[in-house]
GROMACS .gro file of C-alpha atoms in nm:
model
  227
    1MET     CA    1  11.938  12.626  10.458
    2THR     CA    2  11.930  12.266  10.309
    3THR     CA    3  11.876  12.022  10.708
    4ASP     CA    4  12.046  11.775  10.722
    5SER     CA    5  11.828  11.536  10.956
    6LEU     CA    6  11.581  11.605  10.612
    7PRO     CA    7  11.628  11.265  10.328
    8VAL     CA    8  11.716  11.356   9.996
    9LEU     CA    9  11.472  11.362   9.746
   10ALA     CA   10  11.497  11.224   9.388
   11ILE     CA   11  11.171  11.276   9.144
   12LEU     CA   12  11.239  11.095   8.809
   13GLY     CA   13  11.095  11.276   8.499
   14GLY     CA   14  11.210  11.618   8.730
   15THR     CA   15  11.222  11.763   8.386
   16GLY     CA   16  10.911  11.827   8.360
   17ASP     CA   17  10.624  12.082   8.481
   18LEU     CA   18  10.517  11.879   8.782
   19GLY     CA   19  10.804  11.762   8.873
   20THR     CA   20  11.016  12.116   8.860
   21GLY     CA   21  10.724  12.291   9.046
   22LEU     CA   22  10.758  12.015   9.319
   23ALA     CA   23  11.160  12.052   9.277
   24ARG     CA   24  11.165  12.435   9.310
   25ARG     CA   25  10.853  12.360   9.698
   26TRP     CA   26  11.162  12.101   9.823
   27ALA     CA   27  11.404  12.280   9.795
   28GLN     CA   28  11.308  12.647   9.910
   29ALA     CA   29  11.164  12.412  10.182
   30GLY     CA   30  11.598  12.339  10.274
   31TYR     CA   31  11.542  11.971  10.126
   32GLN     CA   32  11.864  11.844   9.911
   33VAL     CA   33  11.661  11.763   9.585
   34ILE     CA   34  11.855  11.517   9.266
   35ILE     CA   35  11.664  11.590   8.928
   36GLY     CA   36  11.660  11.280   8.758
   37SER     CA   37  11.594  11.176   8.372
   38ARG     CA   38  11.650  10.998   8.146
   39THR     CA   39  11.945  11.242   7.972
   40GLN     CA   40  12.167  11.394   8.143
   41GLU     CA   41  12.167  11.697   7.951
   42LYS     CA   42  11.763  11.800   8.066
   43ALA     CA   43  11.843  11.725   8.391
   44ASP     CA   44  12.125  11.967   8.381
   45ALA     CA   45  11.959  12.199   8.239
   46ALA     CA   46  11.657  12.174   8.487
   47VAL     CA   47  11.935  12.262   8.748
   48THR     CA   48  12.034  12.531   8.626
   49ASP     CA   49  11.704  12.602   8.571
   50LEU     CA   50  11.508  12.606   8.879
   51LYS     CA   51  11.902  12.769   8.989
   52GLU     CA   52  11.777  13.049   8.840
   53VAL     CA   53  11.427  13.109   8.987
   54MET     CA   54  11.533  13.024   9.289
   55ALA     CA   55  11.736  13.337   9.344
   56GLU     CA   56  11.477  13.629   9.090
   57ARG     CA   57  11.411  13.478   9.494
   58GLY     CA   58  11.594  13.575   9.655
   59VAL     CA   59  11.738  13.207   9.804
   60ALA     CA   60  12.008  13.262   9.825
   61GLU     CA   61  12.170  12.846   9.900
   62ILE     CA   62  12.037  12.537   9.802
   63SER     CA   63  12.109  12.211   9.752
   64VAL     CA   64  11.987  12.033   9.417
   65SER     CA   65  12.208  11.869   9.157
   66ALA     CA   66  12.135  11.628   8.844
   67GLU     CA   67  12.128  11.295   8.752
   68GLU     CA   68  12.052  11.053   8.487
   69ASN     CA   69  11.716  10.845   8.679
   70LEU     CA   70  11.853  10.510   8.748
   71ALA     CA   71  12.176  10.654   8.975
   72ALA     CA   72  11.896  10.965   9.110
   73ALA     CA   73  11.691  10.623   9.230
   74GLU     CA   74  12.011  10.523   9.379
   75ALA     CA   75  12.131  10.808   9.573
   76ALA     CA   76  11.761  10.969   9.680
   77ASP     CA   77  11.593  10.883  10.093
   78ILE     CA   78  11.230  10.952   9.929
   79VAL     CA   79  11.198  10.956   9.543
   80ALA     CA   80  10.905  11.101   9.336
   81ILE     CA   81  10.778  10.962   8.940
   82THR     CA   82  10.669  11.251   8.751
   83VAL     CA   83  10.649  11.107   8.413
   84PRO     CA   84  10.345  11.069   8.202
   85PHE     CA   85  10.126  10.766   8.239
   86SER     CA   86  10.318  10.616   7.891
   87HIS     CA   87  10.630  10.629   8.062
   88GLN     CA   88  10.573  10.493   8.365
   89ALA     CA   89  10.624  10.084   8.403
   90SER     CA   90  10.950  10.107   8.172
   91THR     CA   91  11.115  10.389   8.401
   92LEU     CA   92  10.956  10.169   8.768
   93GLU     CA   93  11.166   9.855   8.591
   94LEU     CA   94  11.393  10.111   8.584
   95VAL     CA   95  11.469  10.130   8.846
   96LYS     CA   96  11.313   9.953   9.108
   97PRO     CA   97  11.576   9.767   9.260
   98ALA     CA   98  11.732  10.140   9.373
   99LEU     CA   99  11.338  10.195   9.514
  100GLN     CA  100  11.397   9.899   9.768
  101GLY     CA  101  11.274   9.985  10.131
  102LYS     CA  102  11.246  10.340  10.048
  103ILE     CA  103  10.919  10.507   9.969
  104LEU     CA  104  10.852  10.586   9.586
  105ILE     CA  105  10.513  10.850   9.556
  106ASP     CA  106  10.388  10.779   9.335
  107VAL     CA  107  10.234  11.134   9.125
  108THR     CA  108  10.125  10.940   8.770
  109VAL     CA  109   9.772  10.999   8.607
  110PRO     CA  110   9.658  10.727   8.337
  111LEU     CA  111   9.540  10.988   8.087
  112VAL     CA  112   9.457  10.881   7.719
  113PRO     CA  113   9.538  11.162   7.512
  114PRO     CA  114   9.321  11.299   7.267
  115LYS     CA  115   8.983  11.232   7.609
  116VAL     CA  116   9.204  11.309   7.913
  117ALA     CA  117   8.883  11.513   7.938
  118ARG     CA  118   8.709  11.173   8.062
  119VAL     CA  119   8.834  10.926   8.318
  120GLN     CA  120   8.972  10.649   8.146
  121LEU     CA  121   9.124  10.378   8.501
  122PRO     CA  122   9.402  10.113   8.410
  123GLU     CA  123   9.298   9.705   8.380
  124GLY     CA  124   9.556   9.777   8.723
  125GLY     CA  125   9.300  10.030   8.913
  126SER     CA  126   9.481  10.274   8.904
  127ALA     CA  127   9.855  10.415   8.813
  128GLY     CA  128  10.002  10.372   9.199
  129GLN     CA  129   9.823  10.046   9.280
  130ILE     CA  130  10.044   9.958   8.907
  131ALA     CA  131  10.351  10.082   9.058
  132GLN     CA  132  10.244   9.851   9.409
  133ASP     CA  133  10.224   9.525   9.160
  134LEU     CA  134  10.495   9.596   8.935
  135LEU     CA  135  10.759   9.691   9.222
  136GLY     CA  136  10.613   9.477   9.522
  137GLU     CA  137  10.581   9.496   9.904
  138GLU     CA  138  10.970   9.618   9.932
  139VAL     CA  139  10.843   9.955   9.842
  140MET     CA  140  10.583  10.152  10.031
  141VAL     CA  141  10.381  10.302   9.742
  142VAL     CA  142  10.239  10.638   9.778
  143SER     CA  143  10.033  10.814   9.513
  144ALA     CA  144  10.013  11.166   9.576
  145PHE     CA  145   9.999  11.513   9.366
  146GLN     CA  146   9.769  11.405   9.091
  147ASN     CA  147   9.517  11.672   9.140
  148VAL     CA  148   9.729  11.952   9.225
  149ALA     CA  149   9.743  12.206   8.922
  150ALA     CA  150  10.112  12.276   8.808
  151ALA     CA  151  10.141  12.610   8.738
  152HIS     CA  152  10.036  12.663   9.063
  153LEU     CA  153  10.317  12.443   9.233
  154GLN     CA  154  10.577  12.663   9.037
  155GLU     CA  155  10.466  12.974   9.186
  156GLY     CA  156  10.625  13.104   9.588
  157SER     CA  157  10.300  13.162   9.660
  158ASN     CA  158  10.101  13.004   9.900
  159LEU     CA  159   9.884  12.704   9.742
  160ASP     CA  160   9.460  12.650   9.896
  161CYS     CA  161   9.485  12.341   9.764
  162ASP     CA  162   9.503  11.923   9.938
  163VAL     CA  163   9.589  11.662   9.839
  164LEU     CA  164   9.459  11.301   9.894
  165VAL     CA  165   9.766  11.049   9.949
  166CYS     CA  166   9.660  10.679   9.941
  167GLY     CA  167   9.936  10.437  10.098
  168ASN     CA  168   9.969  10.114  10.185
  169LYS     CA  169  10.178  10.188  10.454
  170LYS     CA  170  10.027  10.448  10.727
  171ALA     CA  171  10.408  10.535  10.876
  172ALA     CA  172  10.512  10.638  10.471
  173ARG     CA  173  10.184  10.830  10.421
  174GLU     CA  174  10.309  11.032  10.760
  175GLN     CA  175  10.655  11.093  10.592
  176VAL     CA  176  10.514  11.177  10.200
  177ILE     CA  177  10.198  11.421  10.437
  178THR     CA  178  10.505  11.607  10.582
  179LEU     CA  179  10.610  11.669  10.249
  180VAL     CA  180  10.299  11.758  10.124
  181GLU     CA  181  10.305  12.065  10.393
  182ALA     CA  182  10.674  12.156  10.266
  183ALA     CA  183  10.583  12.240   9.927
  184GLY     CA  184  10.275  12.453  10.110
  185MET     CA  185   9.961  12.283  10.127
  186ARG     CA  186   9.693  12.002  10.395
  187GLY     CA  187   9.814  11.613  10.316
  188PHE     CA  188   9.536  11.399  10.410
  189HIS     CA  189   9.644  10.975  10.523
  190ALA     CA  190   9.305  10.907  10.222
  191GLY     CA  191   9.344  10.472  10.334
  192MET     CA  192   9.518  10.248  10.094
  193ILE     CA  193   9.666  10.243   9.687
  194ASN     CA  194   9.317  10.104   9.595
  195ASN     CA  195   9.219  10.413   9.686
  196ALA     CA  196   9.389  10.654   9.437
  197ALA     CA  197   9.170  10.554   9.181
  198ALA     CA  198   8.946  10.753   9.280
  199ALA     CA  199   9.242  11.155   9.278
  200GLU     CA  200   9.329  10.970   8.979
  201ALA     CA  201   8.930  11.008   8.818
  202LEU     CA  202   8.934  11.320   8.937
  203THR     CA  203   9.261  11.486   8.773
  204SER     CA  204   9.032  11.421   8.452
  205VAL     CA  205   8.718  11.596   8.617
  206LEU     CA  206   8.925  11.913   8.701
  207ILE     CA  207   9.025  11.928   8.305
  208VAL     CA  208   8.662  11.967   8.251
  209ILE     CA  209   8.651  12.276   8.486
  210ASN     CA  210   9.018  12.363   8.410
  211LYS     CA  211   8.812  12.470   8.094
  212GLN     CA  212   8.511  12.548   8.160
  213TYR     CA  213   8.626  12.858   8.400
  214SER     CA  214   8.960  12.909   8.273
  215CYS     CA  215   9.087  12.848   8.514
  216HIS     CA  216   9.371  12.641   8.799
  217ALA     CA  217   9.149  12.429   8.991
  218GLY     CA  218   9.226  12.241   9.301
  219ILE     CA  219   9.007  12.051   9.608
  220ARG     CA  220   8.981  12.110   9.918
  221ILE     CA  221   8.872  11.901  10.173
  222THR     CA  222   8.614  12.056  10.437
  223GLY     CA  223   8.383  11.974  10.802
  224LEU     CA  224   8.673  11.912  10.951
  225GLY     CA  225   8.657  12.209  11.225
  226ASP     CA  226   8.864  12.451  11.106
  227GLU     CA  227   8.702  12.581  10.846
   0.00000   0.00000   0.00000
């Protein structure tokens, strides 16, 4: 059941593999989820698919709706963006007025096809830093989820994967870590938004590992005394 006290979540570009994976996990955890897309038709189709998957898992009630990206951002308390790097800036420019005073979870990885297995960080330092610079300090940009395989997110089972959470406001990072845990993973404070470059770069390393070992690799933080 959805709890009224939980924040409403919007996922911009929520029709892709990563966006639908997060939507499934947050909806199943009881959050109200708005799937955003550039077109209403694609958002509607993603909602239909999400409801079918939840029904198959025996989840009777979820709160999920479909909107175009701007309307989704306006209606949400916390917004996540899961679009390709090539669409990041244009999407953020569109929704910038709706993000003021809110947390934006930036999941963008600056991959440059076809050489996605090579680290190629942008001139702005990282996708997370670009988002923060573009949106201004009134938006609390938090970078997370870059090192989680979309295939694992879409599964209903627990995830053996940790998430690095970077952002300039500790309180905002705390809220995102709560969402990481709701999605079945451990989240860790990883510093200011500048440090997002490290997590984004790791994605290309993981792509190499996945290809070499035919897997969907993630990362784990060790040495915490609870291993």
